[in-house]
PDB file of C-alpha atoms in Angstrom:
ATOM      1  CA  MET A 349      -4.201  -7.845 -20.939  1.00  0.00           C
ATOM      2  CA  LYS A 350      -0.733  -6.280 -20.997  1.00  0.00           C
ATOM      3  CA  LYS A 351       2.290  -8.325 -19.940  1.00  0.00           C
ATOM      4  CA  SER A 352       2.826  -5.998 -16.960  1.00  0.00           C
ATOM      5  CA  ASP A 353      -0.757  -6.638 -15.798  1.00  0.00           C
ATOM      6  CA  GLU A 354      -0.188 -10.385 -16.044  1.00  0.00           C
ATOM      7  CA  VAL A 355       2.790 -10.077 -13.705  1.00  0.00           C
ATOM      8  CA  LEU A 356       0.888  -7.855 -11.263  1.00  0.00           C
ATOM      9  CA  PHE A 357      -2.227 -10.006 -11.064  1.00  0.00           C
ATOM     10  CA  GLY A 358      -0.641 -13.420 -11.636  1.00  0.00           C
ATOM     11  CA  THR A 359      -2.661 -14.267 -14.749  1.00  0.00           C
ATOM     12  CA  ASN A 360       0.152 -15.310 -17.076  1.00  0.00           C
ATOM     13  CA  THR A 361      -1.326 -18.038 -19.295  1.00  0.00           C
ATOM     14  CA  GLN A 362       2.159 -19.322 -20.167  1.00  0.00           C
ATOM     15  CA  GLN A 363       2.600 -20.766 -16.679  1.00  0.00           C
ATOM     16  CA  THR A 364       2.413 -24.467 -15.887  1.00  0.00           C
ATOM     17  CA  PRO A 365      -0.287 -25.720 -13.497  1.00  0.00           C
ATOM     18  CA  HIS A 366       2.365 -26.043 -10.777  1.00  0.00           C
ATOM     19  CA  GLN A 367       3.419 -22.397 -11.289  1.00  0.00           C
ATOM     20  CA  LEU A 368      -0.204 -21.238 -11.189  1.00  0.00           C
ATOM     21  CA  ILE A 369      -0.820 -23.116  -7.926  1.00  0.00           C
ATOM     22  CA  SER A 370       2.387 -21.695  -6.438  1.00  0.00           C
ATOM     23  CA  ARG A 371       1.273 -18.189  -7.443  1.00  0.00           C
ATOM     24  CA  LYS A 372      -2.147 -18.740  -5.863  1.00  0.00           C
ATOM     25  CA  VAL A 373      -0.508 -19.900  -2.623  1.00  0.00           C
ATOM     26  CA  GLN A 374       1.744 -16.815  -2.656  1.00  0.00           C
ATOM     27  CA  CYS A 375      -1.262 -14.518  -3.204  1.00  0.00           C
ATOM     28  CA  HIS A 376      -3.082 -16.144  -0.294  1.00  0.00           C
ATOM     29  CA  HIS A 377       0.041 -15.772   1.848  1.00  0.00           C
ATOM     30  CA  ASP A 378       0.306 -12.068   0.933  1.00  0.00           C
ATOM     31  CA  GLN A 379      -3.306 -11.488   1.863  1.00  0.00           C
ATOM     32  CA  SER A 380      -3.560 -13.547   5.037  1.00  0.00           C
ATOM     33  CA  VAL A 381      -0.122 -13.414   6.669  1.00  0.00           C
ATOM     34  CA  ASP A 382       1.476 -10.236   5.363  1.00  0.00           C
ATOM     35  CA  LEU A 383      -1.675  -8.135   5.665  1.00  0.00           C
ATOM     36  CA  GLU A 384      -2.554  -9.718   9.014  1.00  0.00           C
ATOM     37  CA  THR A 385      -6.095 -10.571   8.004  1.00  0.00           C
ATOM     38  CA  GLN A 386      -8.352 -12.433  10.371  1.00  0.00           C
ATOM     39  CA  PRO A 387     -11.656 -14.200   9.846  1.00  0.00           C
ATOM     40  CA  VAL A 388     -14.529 -11.759   9.815  1.00  0.00           C
ATOM     41  CA  TYR A 389     -18.051 -12.906  10.496  1.00  0.00           C
ATOM     42  CA  LEU A 390     -20.520 -10.938   8.416  1.00  0.00           C
ATOM     43  CA  SER A 391     -24.117 -11.942   7.968  1.00  0.00           C
ATOM     44  CA  THR A 392     -25.594  -9.849   5.170  1.00  0.00           C
ATOM     45  CA  HIS A 393     -24.647 -10.182   1.526  1.00  0.00           C
ATOM     46  CA  LYS A 394     -24.113  -6.412   1.282  1.00  0.00           C
ATOM     47  CA  HIS A 395     -21.618  -6.418   4.171  1.00  0.00           C
ATOM     48  CA  ILE A 396     -19.761  -9.423   2.761  1.00  0.00           C
ATOM     49  CA  GLU A 397     -19.415  -7.760  -0.656  1.00  0.00           C
ATOM     50  CA  SER A 398     -18.292  -4.478   0.917  1.00  0.00           C
ATOM     51  CA  HIS A 399     -15.682  -6.227   3.038  1.00  0.00           C
ATOM     52  CA  PHE A 400     -14.371  -8.239   0.083  1.00  0.00           C
ATOM     53  CA  LEU A 401     -14.145  -5.134  -2.104  1.00  0.00           C
ATOM     54  CA  THR A 402     -12.251  -3.209   0.579  1.00  0.00           C
ATOM     55  CA  CYS A 403      -9.771  -6.067   1.037  1.00  0.00           C
ATOM     56  CA  PHE A 404      -9.314  -6.518  -2.699  1.00  0.00           C
ATOM     57  CA  VAL A 405      -8.700  -2.817  -3.340  1.00  0.00           C
ATOM     58  CA  SER A 406      -6.233  -2.705  -0.435  1.00  0.00           C
ATOM     59  CA  LEU A 407      -4.298  -5.648  -1.845  1.00  0.00           C
ATOM     60  CA  VAL A 408      -4.213  -4.140  -5.344  1.00  0.00           C
ATOM     61  CA  ILE A 409      -2.951  -0.808  -3.967  1.00  0.00           C
ATOM     62  CA  ALA A 410      -0.288  -2.610  -1.938  1.00  0.00           C
ATOM     63  CA  ARG A 411       0.864  -4.558  -5.006  1.00  0.00           C
ATOM     64  CA  LEU A 412       0.926  -1.405  -7.123  1.00  0.00           C
ATOM     65  CA  LEU A 413       3.079   0.260  -4.472  1.00  0.00           C
ATOM     66  CA  VAL A 414       5.496  -2.699  -4.442  1.00  0.00           C
ATOM     67  CA  ARG A 415       5.635  -2.525  -8.217  1.00  0.00           C
ATOM     68  CA  ARG A 416       6.185   1.256  -8.249  1.00  0.00           C
ATOM     69  CA  LEU A 417       9.153   0.707  -5.929  1.00  0.00           C
ATOM     70  CA  LYS A 418      10.436  -2.027  -8.276  1.00  0.00           C
ATOM     71  CA  GLY A 419      10.030  -4.808  -5.694  1.00  0.00           C
ATOM     72  CA  LYS A 420      12.644  -3.343  -3.351  1.00  0.00           C
ATOM     73  CA  TYR A 421      10.358  -3.793  -0.321  1.00  0.00           C
ATOM     74  CA  SER A 422       7.727  -6.391   0.536  1.00  0.00           C
ATOM     75  CA  ILE A 423       4.123  -5.549   1.381  1.00  0.00           C
ATOM     76  CA  PRO A 424       4.621  -6.059   5.152  1.00  0.00           C
ATOM     77  CA  VAL A 425       7.701  -3.799   5.225  1.00  0.00           C
ATOM     78  CA  LEU A 426       5.889  -1.057   3.306  1.00  0.00           C
ATOM     79  CA  MET A 427       2.780  -1.269   5.476  1.00  0.00           C
ATOM     80  CA  GLU A 428       4.768  -1.225   8.715  1.00  0.00           C
ATOM     81  CA  ASN A 429       6.728   1.856   7.676  1.00  0.00           C
ATOM     82  CA  LEU A 430       3.707   3.711   6.287  1.00  0.00           C
ATOM     83  CA  ARG A 431       1.872   3.094   9.575  1.00  0.00           C
ATOM     84  CA  LYS A 432       4.780   4.686  11.436  1.00  0.00           C
ATOM     85  CA  ALA A 433       4.638   7.788   9.216  1.00  0.00           C
ATOM     86  CA  ALA A 434       2.470   9.952  11.425  1.00  0.00           C
ATOM     87  CA  CYS A 435       2.477  13.485  12.702  1.00  0.00           C
ATOM     88  CA  SER A 436       1.803  15.184  15.998  1.00  0.00           C
ATOM     89  CA  HIS A 437       0.224  18.578  16.473  1.00  0.00           C
ATOM     90  CA  ILE A 438       2.837  20.957  17.896  1.00  0.00           C
ATOM     91  CA  GLU A 439       0.975  24.221  18.279  1.00  0.00           C
ATOM     92  CA  GLY A 440      -1.132  26.545  16.226  1.00  0.00           C
ATOM     93  CA  ASN A 441      -1.001  25.497  12.604  1.00  0.00           C
ATOM     94  CA  TYR A 442       2.119  23.288  12.738  1.00  0.00           C
ATOM     95  CA  TYR A 443       2.653  19.535  12.816  1.00  0.00           C
ATOM     96  CA  LEU A 444       5.767  17.472  13.600  1.00  0.00           C
ATOM     97  CA  PHE A 445       6.553  14.373  11.536  1.00  0.00           C
ATOM     98  CA  ASP A 446       8.587  12.242  13.894  1.00  0.00           C
ATOM     99  CA  TYR A 447       9.453   9.164  11.806  1.00  0.00           C
ATOM    100  CA  TYR A 448      11.625   8.882   8.699  1.00  0.00           C
ATOM    101  CA  ASP A 449      13.587   6.012   7.188  1.00  0.00           C
ATOM    102  CA  GLU A 450      14.885   4.615   3.895  1.00  0.00           C
ATOM    103  CA  VAL A 451      11.528   3.066   2.978  1.00  0.00           C
ATOM    104  CA  LEU A 452       9.725   6.403   3.336  1.00  0.00           C
ATOM    105  CA  ALA A 453      12.530   8.142   1.430  1.00  0.00           C
ATOM    106  CA  ASP A 454      12.160   5.723  -1.503  1.00  0.00           C
ATOM    107  CA  THR A 455       8.355   5.942  -1.387  1.00  0.00           C
ATOM    108  CA  GLY A 456       8.586   9.727  -1.381  1.00  0.00           C
ATOM    109  CA  LYS A 457      10.920   9.718  -4.390  1.00  0.00           C
ATOM    110  CA  ALA A 458       8.520   7.465  -6.304  1.00  0.00           C
ATOM    111  CA  PHE A 459       5.592   9.840  -5.701  1.00  0.00           C
ATOM    112  CA  GLY A 460       7.349  13.215  -5.488  1.00  0.00           C
ATOM    113  CA  ILE A 461       6.710  13.699  -1.762  1.00  0.00           C
ATOM    114  CA  ASP A 462       9.427  14.838   0.643  1.00  0.00           C
ATOM    115  CA  PHE A 463       8.823  12.777   3.789  1.00  0.00           C
ATOM    116  CA  GLY A 464      12.071  14.185   5.215  1.00  0.00           C
ATOM    117  CA  LYS A 465      10.515  17.489   6.267  1.00  0.00           C
ATOM    118  CA  LYS A 466      10.139  17.438  10.031  1.00  0.00           C
ATOM    119  CA  CYS A 467       7.708  20.310  10.510  1.00  0.00           C
ATOM    120  CA  LEU A 468       4.892  21.390   8.188  1.00  0.00           C
ATOM    121  CA  SER A 469       1.973  23.767   8.380  1.00  0.00           C
ATOM    122  CA  LEU A 470      -1.554  22.487   7.818  1.00  0.00           C
ATOM    123  CA  GLY A 471      -1.646  24.414   4.533  1.00  0.00           C
ATOM    124  CA  ALA A 472       1.520  22.682   3.290  1.00  0.00           C
ATOM    125  CA  ILE A 473       0.080  19.275   4.243  1.00  0.00           C
ATOM    126  CA  LYS A 474      -3.152  20.018   2.354  1.00  0.00           C
ATOM    127  CA  LYS A 475      -1.123  21.162  -0.661  1.00  0.00           C
ATOM    128  CA  ILE A 476       0.795  17.851  -0.703  1.00  0.00           C
ATOM    129  CA  LEU A 477      -2.453  15.853  -0.408  1.00  0.00           C
ATOM    130  CA  GLY A 478      -3.971  17.834  -3.282  1.00  0.00           C
ATOM    131  CA  LYS A 479      -0.895  17.190  -5.426  1.00  0.00           C
ATOM    132  CA  VAL A 480      -1.032  13.455  -4.669  1.00  0.00           C
ATOM    133  CA  LYS A 481      -4.754  13.264  -5.515  1.00  0.00           C
ATOM    134  CA  LYS A 482      -4.165  14.943  -8.883  1.00  0.00           C
ATOM    135  CA  GLY A 483      -1.476  12.384  -9.684  1.00  0.00           C
TER     136      GLY A 483
END
């Protein structure tokens, strides 16, 4: 495992037991408080596994985003601002993006997306999504 992966996933074997416990508590805090998780009552093994996998992937993506932005913003700040980044249909083929802030600007710079554009056509939006999917 690379050193950077150890930092991301909290698996550094050089840590003391106290540091490992503190890291575990922080991970739990990130997942339960910051991501606003609530108890979910699932009865089948398949549903439990699916729910766990979805939560785990979401947490990994959130941590990768924090890392890509060099820790400038916490998970809750990023999630709150990304939720606000929405668009409204104006007319015809055009959409209005009515929220923009420093967090979205920094996120856009990290991924090569200009969140500052106020009005985009559906074709331009699809082009951006295609570019993001290709990496």
